[in-house]
XYZ file of C-alpha atoms in Angstrom:
735
model
C 54.552 63.267 -20.416
C 51.208 64.888 -20.094
C 50.764 66.786 -16.751
C 47.301 68.168 -16.019
C 47.486 71.739 -15.530
C 44.316 73.088 -13.217
C 42.990 76.743 -11.970
C 43.581 76.567 -7.826
C 40.871 76.351 -5.976
C 39.999 78.963 -4.341
C 40.907 77.839 -1.061
C 44.606 77.899 -1.941
C 44.186 81.686 -3.130
C 46.339 83.120 -0.663
C 48.540 81.128 -0.032
C 49.550 80.719 -3.831
C 49.937 84.492 -4.699
C 51.635 84.936 -1.885
C 54.459 82.029 -3.280
C 53.872 83.820 -6.152
C 54.994 87.042 -4.732
C 57.978 85.187 -3.389
C 58.719 83.666 -6.251
C 59.689 87.041 -7.661
C 60.687 88.744 -5.216
C 63.601 85.736 -5.167
C 64.052 85.792 -8.628
C 64.764 90.240 -8.901
C 66.955 89.468 -5.828
C 69.365 87.156 -7.441
C 69.261 88.124 -10.741
C 70.490 91.155 -9.246
C 73.125 89.276 -7.926
C 74.173 87.377 -10.404
C 74.500 89.949 -13.092
C 78.551 90.841 -10.670
C 78.738 86.455 -12.491
C 81.032 86.538 -14.982
C 80.271 84.002 -17.335
C 83.663 81.554 -18.609
C 81.608 80.186 -20.175
C 81.349 76.350 -20.191
C 81.620 74.549 -16.870
C 85.342 72.534 -17.288
C 85.462 68.926 -16.807
C 86.174 68.127 -13.231
C 88.204 64.633 -11.334
C 85.986 63.239 -9.581
C 86.334 63.878 -5.452
C 88.571 61.494 -3.078
C 87.413 62.402 0.600
C 88.874 61.057 3.856
C 84.986 60.012 6.004
C 85.097 58.242 9.635
C 81.970 55.588 9.914
C 79.328 56.469 10.204
C 76.652 55.070 11.165
C 72.439 55.274 10.787
C 72.710 57.614 12.984
C 74.638 60.136 11.442
C 72.130 60.604 8.099
C 70.594 64.035 8.070
C 67.076 63.072 9.464
C 64.780 63.951 6.885
C 61.027 64.692 6.711
C 60.791 63.378 10.444
C 61.962 67.989 11.375
C 61.996 70.449 9.999
C 65.269 71.868 10.821
C 68.340 70.068 9.023
C 69.230 67.828 12.263
C 70.687 64.543 11.545
C 68.898 61.030 13.598
C 71.037 60.785 16.707
C 70.314 65.107 17.044
C 65.936 64.733 17.128
C 64.464 63.154 20.495
C 62.113 61.237 18.403
C 62.390 57.322 17.636
C 63.964 57.711 14.073
C 64.547 55.666 11.679
C 66.272 56.212 7.776
C 67.185 53.471 5.380
C 68.844 54.941 2.866
C 69.692 53.726 -1.517
C 72.423 51.462 -0.321
C 70.705 49.735 3.296
C 67.762 49.052 0.123
C 69.894 48.029 -1.910
C 71.156 45.469 0.472
C 68.943 43.950 1.897
C 67.712 43.145 -1.620
C 64.773 46.420 -1.489
C 62.274 44.547 -4.729
C 59.840 47.947 -3.800
C 58.527 50.305 -0.915
C 57.240 47.586 0.455
C 59.880 45.316 1.194
C 62.046 48.724 2.202
C 59.511 48.554 5.974
C 60.722 45.476 7.318
C 64.311 48.028 8.520
C 61.334 49.733 11.627
C 60.888 48.622 14.248
C 57.599 47.273 15.034
C 56.403 48.413 12.058
C 54.377 45.146 9.807
C 52.619 45.565 5.945
C 50.672 43.270 4.167
C 49.429 45.074 0.431
C 46.082 42.852 -0.255
C 44.593 45.573 -3.451
C 41.985 46.858 -1.752
C 44.046 47.779 1.070
C 46.635 49.023 -0.018
C 50.209 49.279 1.833
C 48.271 48.459 5.415
C 50.477 49.524 7.435
C 50.900 48.455 11.250
C 52.392 50.925 14.187
C 52.488 51.481 17.259
C 49.650 49.460 17.863
C 47.864 51.624 15.257
C 46.956 51.037 11.899
C 45.314 52.055 8.342
C 44.890 55.567 8.111
C 45.912 56.454 11.716
C 49.771 55.701 9.815
C 50.377 58.821 7.785
C 52.695 57.906 4.782
C 53.843 60.518 2.489
C 55.432 61.106 -0.697
C 58.161 63.561 -1.215
C 57.302 64.752 2.181
C 53.320 65.661 1.047
C 50.156 63.461 1.941
C 47.862 63.041 -0.414
C 45.138 61.881 2.084
C 44.434 58.379 1.037
C 47.312 56.307 1.683
C 45.142 53.465 2.487
C 45.313 52.511 -1.242
C 47.615 55.639 -2.581
C 50.848 54.277 -1.132
C 50.679 51.109 -2.821
C 54.113 49.051 -2.411
C 55.755 50.016 -6.253
C 59.935 49.721 -7.882
C 61.389 51.197 -5.388
C 63.955 52.539 -8.293
C 63.832 55.841 -8.075
C 63.561 56.223 -4.436
C 67.179 57.541 -2.307
C 65.517 56.917 0.625
C 62.855 55.446 3.881
C 61.861 58.185 6.832
C 59.786 57.393 9.619
C 58.956 58.841 12.593
C 56.764 56.259 15.065
C 53.971 57.633 17.216
C 52.669 61.815 17.283
C 53.569 63.674 14.399
C 50.365 65.749 12.885
C 52.978 68.986 13.960
C 54.474 67.440 10.656
C 52.887 66.966 8.274
C 48.923 68.043 8.798
C 45.796 65.202 10.701
C 46.611 61.450 11.416
C 50.095 59.631 12.089
C 48.939 58.130 14.843
C 50.501 55.356 15.224
C 53.632 57.441 12.686
C 54.397 58.672 9.786
C 56.493 57.391 6.979
C 57.888 58.883 3.932
C 58.729 57.795 1.082
C 62.418 60.190 -1.061
C 62.917 60.220 -4.318
C 65.899 60.528 -6.307
C 67.131 64.314 -7.656
C 69.115 65.668 -9.947
C 72.934 66.570 -8.660
C 74.879 69.528 -9.608
C 77.902 67.951 -7.511
C 78.430 65.174 -10.303
C 77.682 62.688 -13.306
C 76.173 58.949 -12.749
C 75.091 56.224 -14.334
C 73.820 52.755 -12.913
C 71.306 50.231 -13.606
C 70.192 46.408 -13.036
C 68.496 43.251 -14.051
C 67.339 40.444 -12.876
C 65.342 36.981 -13.091
C 63.183 35.559 -10.214
C 60.422 32.262 -9.601
C 57.270 32.294 -11.338
C 58.280 34.987 -14.437
C 60.093 37.745 -12.159
C 61.750 39.770 -14.692
C 62.660 42.929 -13.650
C 64.604 46.448 -16.112
C 65.797 49.875 -14.383
C 68.230 52.523 -15.392
C 69.635 55.584 -14.665
C 71.751 58.707 -14.658
C 72.047 62.391 -13.521
C 74.137 64.183 -16.458
C 75.596 68.065 -15.346
C 75.535 70.519 -17.880
C 75.193 74.332 -18.753
C 77.776 77.466 -17.720
C 80.129 77.997 -14.468
C 76.969 80.995 -14.139
C 74.098 78.600 -14.575
C 74.817 75.434 -13.099
C 71.793 72.801 -14.582
C 71.442 68.912 -14.071
C 69.271 66.436 -16.062
C 68.219 62.886 -13.903
C 66.548 60.806 -14.983
C 66.229 57.470 -13.471
C 62.853 53.834 -15.174
C 62.266 51.145 -14.113
C 60.453 48.139 -15.600
C 58.678 45.311 -14.411
C 56.668 42.054 -15.325
C 56.245 39.483 -13.031
C 54.406 36.111 -12.646
C 53.639 34.794 -10.127
C 52.881 31.899 -7.176
C 49.324 32.575 -6.163
C 47.318 30.566 -10.227
C 47.658 33.525 -13.615
C 47.825 35.704 -11.216
C 50.081 38.878 -13.385
C 52.189 42.098 -12.743
C 53.161 45.235 -15.148
C 54.989 47.601 -13.706
C 56.474 51.231 -15.389
C 57.889 54.092 -12.867
C 59.468 56.508 -14.603
C 60.688 59.839 -12.212
C 62.855 62.905 -13.876
C 64.410 66.225 -12.369
C 65.972 68.953 -14.444
C 67.934 70.757 -12.006
C 68.946 74.650 -12.436
C 71.343 76.823 -10.337
C 69.900 80.560 -11.336
C 72.152 82.198 -9.169
C 74.658 81.920 -6.343
C 72.268 80.061 -3.481
C 69.382 80.190 -5.421
C 68.462 76.596 -6.633
C 65.255 75.349 -8.705
C 64.042 72.501 -9.281
C 61.445 70.122 -11.737
C 60.747 66.938 -11.386
C 57.926 64.636 -12.644
C 56.351 60.923 -11.867
C 55.390 58.354 -13.316
C 53.429 55.192 -12.647
C 51.628 52.521 -14.140
C 50.325 49.398 -12.840
C 48.327 46.617 -14.130
C 47.758 43.133 -12.564
C 45.953 40.697 -14.591
C 43.587 38.440 -11.973
C 45.152 39.743 -8.367
C 44.885 38.611 -6.130
C 42.489 39.124 -2.917
C 42.694 36.271 -0.574
C 42.283 33.113 1.143
C 39.296 30.852 2.316
C 40.582 30.281 5.540
C 38.745 26.945 8.070
C 38.298 27.709 11.512
C 40.208 25.055 13.897
C 39.986 24.268 17.159
C 40.425 27.327 19.535
C 40.124 29.447 16.955
C 42.968 29.896 15.884
C 42.390 30.372 11.499
C 44.414 27.899 8.974
C 44.190 27.418 5.053
C 43.528 24.256 3.122
C 46.744 23.055 1.222
C 44.597 22.999 -2.164
C 44.447 25.889 -1.841
C 47.044 26.882 -1.252
C 48.456 29.378 -4.377
C 44.791 29.772 -5.385
C 43.082 32.284 -7.395
C 39.089 32.047 -6.535
C 38.789 35.841 -9.180
C 37.078 35.686 -11.933
C 39.403 35.034 -15.337
C 39.056 38.781 -16.332
C 39.628 40.479 -12.476
C 42.274 43.945 -12.527
C 43.301 46.312 -10.967
C 45.277 49.051 -12.501
C 46.377 52.198 -11.157
C 47.733 55.009 -13.632
C 50.125 58.403 -11.184
C 51.514 61.715 -12.449
C 53.381 64.072 -10.507
C 55.056 67.580 -11.276
C 56.670 69.095 -7.831
C 58.324 72.949 -8.566
C 61.259 73.833 -5.587
C 62.268 76.172 -5.289
C 65.334 76.232 -2.232
C 66.938 80.862 -1.777
C 70.130 80.606 1.177
C 69.989 84.350 1.221
C 72.977 83.592 4.344
C 74.072 82.108 6.066
C 71.949 79.876 8.981
C 69.237 81.516 6.219
C 67.289 79.353 3.715
C 64.291 79.885 1.913
C 62.161 77.003 0.047
C 58.800 76.609 -1.904
C 56.557 73.580 -2.301
C 54.311 73.672 -5.732
C 52.630 70.139 -6.742
C 50.448 68.887 -8.365
C 49.970 64.919 -8.135
C 46.753 63.007 -10.359
C 45.899 59.690 -9.591
C 43.711 56.716 -11.309
C 42.634 54.156 -10.353
C 40.427 51.023 -11.394
C 39.134 47.561 -10.254
C 36.453 44.765 -10.919
C 36.757 41.894 -9.563
C 35.477 38.948 -6.935
C 36.642 39.993 -3.934
C 35.303 38.078 -1.005
C 35.867 33.927 -0.100
C 34.301 31.864 2.076
C 34.743 27.976 2.925
C 31.276 26.262 2.446
C 30.309 24.497 6.144
C 32.207 21.036 4.261
C 35.584 22.205 3.278
C 35.437 20.956 0.373
C 33.964 24.240 -2.149
C 34.966 27.806 -1.831
C 31.467 30.084 -2.073
C 32.933 33.134 -4.304
C 30.336 37.237 -3.363
C 30.919 40.945 -3.391
C 31.171 41.753 -7.310
C 32.682 45.052 -7.398
C 33.090 47.641 -9.995
C 35.153 51.075 -9.266
C 36.802 53.687 -10.040
C 39.364 56.196 -8.617
C 39.658 60.318 -10.179
C 41.825 61.743 -7.906
C 43.309 65.739 -8.169
C 45.747 67.126 -5.527
C 47.245 70.482 -5.319
C 49.463 71.980 -2.606
C 51.743 75.286 -1.813
C 53.701 73.977 1.047
C 56.428 77.631 1.853
C 58.976 77.121 4.866
C 62.116 79.713 6.463
C 64.423 77.786 8.062
C 66.869 80.407 10.027
C 69.631 79.620 12.959
C 69.615 82.499 14.642
C 70.202 82.654 19.045
C 67.064 82.999 21.594
C 68.082 85.053 24.822
C 71.897 84.301 23.227
C 71.008 81.013 23.501
C 72.047 78.993 19.546
C 69.008 78.384 18.300
C 67.417 76.417 15.546
C 63.668 78.199 13.303
C 62.011 76.391 10.963
C 58.237 79.230 10.408
C 55.848 77.961 7.073
C 52.485 77.820 5.688
C 51.299 74.700 3.767
C 48.112 75.030 1.551
C 46.116 71.860 -0.127
C 42.891 70.687 -1.967
C 42.310 67.022 -2.417
C 39.510 66.101 -5.274
C 38.299 62.477 -5.024
C 35.349 61.204 -7.179
C 34.869 57.324 -6.601
C 31.922 55.451 -9.556
C 31.117 51.965 -7.257
C 29.097 49.882 -8.161
C 28.541 46.101 -5.601
C 26.953 43.678 -5.989
C 27.311 42.531 -2.294
C 25.323 39.136 -3.200
C 26.793 35.829 -3.206
C 28.120 34.824 -6.909
C 28.925 30.591 -7.186
C 30.079 28.488 -5.640
C 33.471 27.238 -6.986
C 35.851 24.130 -6.415
C 38.154 23.895 -3.695
C 40.914 23.159 -7.256
C 38.722 25.992 -9.102
C 41.247 27.354 -12.409
C 39.187 30.114 -13.662
C 36.520 30.339 -12.381
C 34.424 32.790 -14.630
C 34.301 36.036 -15.920
C 33.180 39.348 -14.923
C 30.701 40.885 -17.331
C 29.182 37.237 -15.813
C 27.892 38.671 -12.691
C 24.660 38.445 -13.316
C 23.984 42.682 -13.250
C 27.015 43.080 -13.485
C 28.178 45.959 -16.776
C 31.281 47.930 -17.654
C 28.941 51.759 -16.424
C 30.737 53.948 -14.497
C 28.158 56.552 -12.340
C 29.759 58.510 -10.153
C 28.537 58.793 -6.112
C 30.162 61.477 -4.727
C 33.021 63.122 -4.756
C 34.468 64.733 -1.892
C 36.758 68.236 -1.855
C 39.243 69.197 0.659
C 40.658 72.240 1.522
C 43.084 72.621 3.892
C 45.452 75.407 5.192
C 47.632 75.518 7.699
C 50.763 77.241 9.506
C 53.697 76.150 11.723
C 56.426 76.666 13.902
C 59.818 74.627 15.022
C 61.997 75.466 16.885
C 65.265 73.564 18.704
C 67.260 75.652 21.525
C 70.532 74.705 23.127
C 69.858 75.376 26.634
C 73.270 74.253 28.149
C 76.135 72.826 26.523
C 74.332 69.209 26.940
C 70.599 69.501 27.409
C 68.635 71.038 24.455
C 64.846 72.123 24.108
C 63.040 71.377 20.953
C 58.797 72.474 19.840
C 57.077 72.406 18.136
C 52.802 73.359 17.050
C 51.373 73.342 14.084
C 47.087 74.283 13.356
C 45.036 73.354 10.387
C 41.627 74.471 9.121
C 40.970 71.642 7.604
C 36.984 72.171 5.320
C 35.161 69.029 3.946
C 32.318 69.812 1.439
C 30.668 66.628 -0.337
C 29.102 66.506 -3.191
C 26.631 63.203 -3.985
C 25.507 62.743 -7.417
C 23.048 59.730 -6.588
C 19.181 60.111 -5.638
C 19.745 62.211 -2.274
C 18.100 60.627 0.707
C 17.399 61.958 4.483
C 20.810 59.586 5.395
C 22.290 60.719 2.100
C 21.773 64.361 1.449
C 22.783 65.728 -2.365
C 25.938 68.025 -0.113
C 26.767 68.304 3.280
C 29.804 70.091 4.590
C 31.704 69.950 7.673
C 35.201 72.035 9.037
C 37.231 70.580 11.862
C 40.380 73.551 13.050
C 42.845 70.963 15.096
C 45.834 71.893 16.412
C 48.926 69.524 18.272
C 52.209 69.433 18.451
C 55.458 68.420 20.583
C 57.771 69.311 23.375
C 61.017 67.601 23.760
C 64.233 67.195 25.925
C 67.761 65.525 24.495
C 70.492 65.019 27.022
C 74.749 64.239 25.610
C 75.221 62.266 28.371
C 79.167 62.184 26.426
C 79.617 62.440 22.693
C 78.357 58.972 21.779
C 75.842 58.900 24.694
C 72.646 60.302 24.830
C 68.600 60.318 26.395
C 65.997 62.190 25.946
C 61.725 62.130 26.986
C 58.945 63.615 24.365
C 54.661 64.880 24.287
C 53.142 64.454 21.601
C 50.147 65.307 20.089
C 48.168 64.531 17.089
C 44.356 65.201 15.473
C 42.983 61.773 13.262
C 39.790 62.753 10.969
C 36.862 60.876 11.391
C 36.122 58.077 9.972
C 39.965 57.910 8.855
C 40.437 59.287 5.262
C 38.218 62.695 4.658
C 38.892 61.572 1.213
C 36.011 59.191 0.650
C 34.441 59.782 4.347
C 30.946 59.534 4.167
C 27.419 61.446 6.318
C 27.481 58.716 8.285
C 30.736 58.460 8.978
C 30.810 62.611 9.862
C 28.383 63.624 10.753
C 28.640 63.919 15.122
C 32.275 62.942 14.806
C 34.604 65.547 15.528
C 38.624 64.814 14.848
C 40.151 61.885 17.496
C 42.500 62.973 19.473
C 46.271 61.411 20.591
C 48.383 62.027 23.077
C 52.191 59.848 23.463
C 54.716 60.033 26.063
C 58.211 58.607 25.060
C 61.613 58.594 26.444
C 64.642 56.475 24.784
C 67.807 56.820 23.868
C 70.898 56.570 21.442
C 74.633 55.816 20.851
C 77.285 54.695 18.733
C 81.442 54.069 19.631
C 83.445 56.223 18.784
C 84.656 53.974 16.115
C 81.461 54.160 14.341
C 81.695 50.127 14.565
C 78.305 49.804 16.635
C 75.670 51.894 17.772
C 72.268 51.918 19.384
C 69.067 52.579 19.751
C 65.934 52.383 22.433
C 62.832 53.877 22.757
C 59.747 52.940 25.445
C 56.560 54.993 24.852
C 52.330 55.005 25.374
C 50.762 56.611 23.022
C 46.271 57.223 23.448
C 44.083 58.109 21.033
C 40.506 58.839 21.607
C 36.863 59.913 20.405
C 37.041 56.642 18.651
C 33.031 55.990 17.028
C 31.996 53.266 19.655
C 28.493 50.923 19.072
C 25.644 53.195 22.039
C 25.251 50.063 24.247
C 21.761 51.786 24.588
C 21.356 52.359 21.269
C 23.451 49.583 18.928
C 22.156 51.114 15.244
C 24.000 54.021 16.548
C 27.609 55.381 17.806
C 28.885 57.549 20.367
C 32.456 59.595 19.748
C 33.330 58.179 22.772
C 35.354 55.318 22.133
C 39.475 54.380 23.711
C 42.393 52.319 22.381
C 45.689 52.921 23.723
C 48.750 51.026 23.168
C 53.045 50.517 25.052
C 55.436 49.535 24.139
C 59.297 48.964 23.408
C 61.321 49.595 20.139
C 64.455 48.351 19.081
C 67.709 49.066 17.044
C 70.760 47.718 16.707
C 74.809 47.360 14.743
C 77.468 46.239 15.077
C 80.580 45.979 12.879
C 83.323 43.230 14.896
C 85.805 43.810 11.883
C 86.095 44.508 8.396
C 84.225 41.514 7.274
C 80.931 41.146 9.211
C 78.233 43.735 10.126
C 75.453 42.723 11.767
C 72.262 44.828 12.020
C 68.800 44.375 13.588
C 65.408 45.576 15.289
C 62.969 44.520 18.132
C 59.735 45.265 19.490
C 57.353 44.870 21.684
C 53.586 46.389 22.101
C 50.550 46.137 24.421
C 47.756 47.764 22.229
C 44.672 47.920 23.874
C 40.735 48.552 22.640
C 39.891 50.486 26.508
C 36.387 51.457 25.537
C 34.636 49.757 21.934
C 31.683 48.911 22.144
C 30.298 46.957 18.291
C 27.019 45.991 17.469
C 26.785 42.510 17.353
C 23.354 40.652 15.938
C 21.173 43.941 16.750
C 23.167 43.550 20.511
C 25.774 46.033 22.070
C 28.665 44.274 23.445
C 31.644 45.894 24.766
C 35.057 44.493 22.981
C 37.175 46.179 26.498
C 40.440 45.147 26.713
C 40.166 43.170 23.978
C 43.239 44.044 21.345
C 42.842 45.400 18.386
C 43.285 43.453 14.569
C 46.259 42.552 12.968
C 48.266 43.919 16.291
C 51.521 41.472 17.193
C 52.760 41.104 19.767
C 55.972 40.788 18.815
C 58.185 42.014 15.843
C 61.627 41.272 15.034
C 64.251 41.118 12.305
C 67.616 40.501 11.468
C 70.009 40.794 9.073
C 73.946 39.658 9.425
C 76.222 39.786 6.037
C 79.737 38.871 6.263
C 82.782 38.786 3.246
C 85.142 36.834 2.435
C 87.133 38.528 0.572
C 87.108 42.025 -1.621
C 84.608 40.673 -4.491
C 82.615 37.102 -2.620
C 80.575 38.215 0.420
C 77.539 36.519 1.688
C 74.824 37.209 3.485
C 71.394 35.944 6.167
C 68.471 37.586 7.081
C 65.244 36.328 8.871
C 62.308 38.072 10.154
C 59.336 36.800 13.130
C 56.484 38.154 13.554
C 53.972 37.311 16.650
C 50.244 35.384 16.771
C 47.477 38.117 15.517
C 44.127 38.737 16.389
C 41.429 38.458 13.363
C 38.618 40.585 14.804
C 37.840 43.101 18.258
C 36.029 40.063 20.113
C 39.158 38.216 19.877
C 37.603 34.482 19.641
C 39.804 34.618 16.734
C 43.669 34.647 15.459
C 46.178 33.418 13.005
C 49.879 32.236 14.000
C 52.241 33.687 14.374
C 55.652 33.039 11.630
C 58.768 33.338 11.038
C 61.242 33.655 7.673
C 64.748 33.078 6.526
C 66.174 33.928 3.055
C 70.356 33.460 1.921
C 72.029 35.838 -0.511
C 75.988 35.559 -1.884
C 76.811 38.484 -3.839
C 79.799 38.466 -6.105
C 81.746 42.226 -7.170
C 83.054 42.510 -9.539
C 85.761 45.387 -8.845
C 84.075 49.004 -6.981
C 81.535 49.802 -9.124
C 79.567 45.883 -10.667
C 77.797 42.688 -8.266
C 76.427 39.999 -8.979
C 73.529 38.645 -6.097
C 71.404 35.889 -5.540
C 68.955 35.798 -3.426
C 66.596 33.603 -1.974
C 63.174 34.657 -0.041
C 61.230 31.977 2.407
C 63.676 29.319 2.183
C 61.992 27.468 4.242
C 59.061 27.936 2.226
C 56.422 28.502 5.014
C 52.882 29.138 4.035
C 52.811 32.150 6.628
C 49.688 35.068 7.068
C 50.325 38.521 5.635
C 46.601 40.440 6.949
C 43.915 38.545 8.215
C 41.202 40.150 5.938
C 38.068 38.592 7.856
C 36.670 35.364 9.627
C 37.128 33.286 6.918
C 40.398 35.078 4.989
C 43.456 36.330 4.456
C 46.041 36.843 2.385
C 49.198 34.553 2.613
C 52.328 35.972 2.177
C 55.255 34.413 -0.426
C 56.363 30.987 -0.757
C 60.419 29.857 -1.104
C 61.658 32.081 -4.750
C 65.417 33.013 -6.292
C 66.415 36.073 -7.675
C 69.386 36.575 -9.833
C 69.758 40.021 -9.950
C 73.341 41.902 -11.805
C 74.081 45.583 -10.985
C 76.382 47.858 -12.442
C 77.198 51.925 -11.982
C 79.711 54.306 -14.429
């Protein structure tokens, strides 16, 4: 797999130089220690260990990226969710989007122009950070587009403001997708094949192989998945390949290095952009029956992405309770679009007006290095954990848009193959650069957990970022779009939380956290107009919660109540509706619940519920040249209630069956709250046959009620529909 090697930018050189020195120091020190080890030749074959464990709940899982400290979910005073590999397999997760149903209150849709459009705690888009292995590419609204989940071992999420962990953004929450890595503990191999409705085929395999010597143990891991999928949408076709490989070496006792490479290639032919909707009495949007399943994109419409990741992970444990880690990474992505993207019904609702022809290319590269040190010690005689780190990154993106926003044509409701992209007058396959955005970030952070008493602990965290934005305009310069401009931001964010253990199984907590949000949401695509008069938006949250689990591990539950306020939003100037002011405010309050219960060995139940009251407290938009206040209204695409339930029953050692339910309340389409989409409830079921401990055959049905439902409202004229009834037969086997 080719990996582009580029010279790191000057702004990152100080930390990269420190990283190089760190590597050298660790290697020299560990080499001296390794010299004392005698090479006894190849590693002898050992039998798999048999370990007896008490029953565990999700609260016993590692908190992962939701803290820089080594904590379990149950020990972290925050609303944290971890969906591990086992849960993904049991729930039939196919893509990273499917996994997010396990996070209380989250709704998600993936229109091609929106990527993974997540709404959480009343906030959406770039206000919810999406990370890959703890790395933010600062363009998650597109870069986090769903990919096949086979290569991921877990998904981690923390609700509410969390800029103190990985930088600006994350007012509504942060989600992290974690890739499988090579493991020195054992050899494994696995594979699966599936066939589904609409000619949906997948093949996936993976494995871990130990090799090397007793002195220098090594392991190689490889996971690959391929999917060729048709669609219930007319003539939409998706082909996707994802590969993740890693090589881990124990250079010396206490010192390990991992090289991880990933590749993703996705081609979507004639991608579905949405369905035209009509406005019924009362402002409810609905879809005409003849339009359901129709594809109004041009016959040769296309979306594709080519993504490459390279990471170098160095971990050194110089002493007991002390760890030093360094992560150097490079991300390279190329995304291409050529589509007619906007549709609306004619006044008689008998034809579709198409507009918005767009040729677009994104060329993005990210370089970065993060170093952190963790230590367990005492502070004034009290047990304490420390995490101290620094982070440097350089994000460069050039976009090449050719947009023709006007009307293209009008086609019948039952159109099958309406034209070709190059038939649109004025369109050509010409890639002319618009502007290049360069975002330099340097950051330092510290996190501490101190046990004040045997039952009371204090968690604190602080992060300071130095963000420099430099934009080059490749087109004709104007006063509103100069040839070059720059902006500088210096946000500081943090959290403080108390955790009180009422008993070994019950805990309560209270926390206060803050976040900083870039103006216009994404600095890697920002124009002068979106950042000229604005500093960063700020967010703060107060949260209280409780967690419990039974002594036998058969039941657990979490509950969190929160209030978030986000300030300094862009809002229209009432005195001059053509201008904007940074005086807006948005807030939300809500409750989230997650639970699990296993009353016996046969039956297991898991689920989550969430309620949110989200408000535009101070917001004005321009309508027909007039500034209109939307204060008190609900943000678009924000449901007040979301719930999910999974139940599984094992009839014997071989046969089991289960059902899943998902319900989402109605959502407003616009800031005026005059238009809305209906709520929905869908259900699915599965039957599983286990062929011994290592193989299983699963028949799964989704949306068995064949409900037509709106996954996302794109605007007043278009909605993005969710999938209808579908079936899947899957064979999974480990070796």
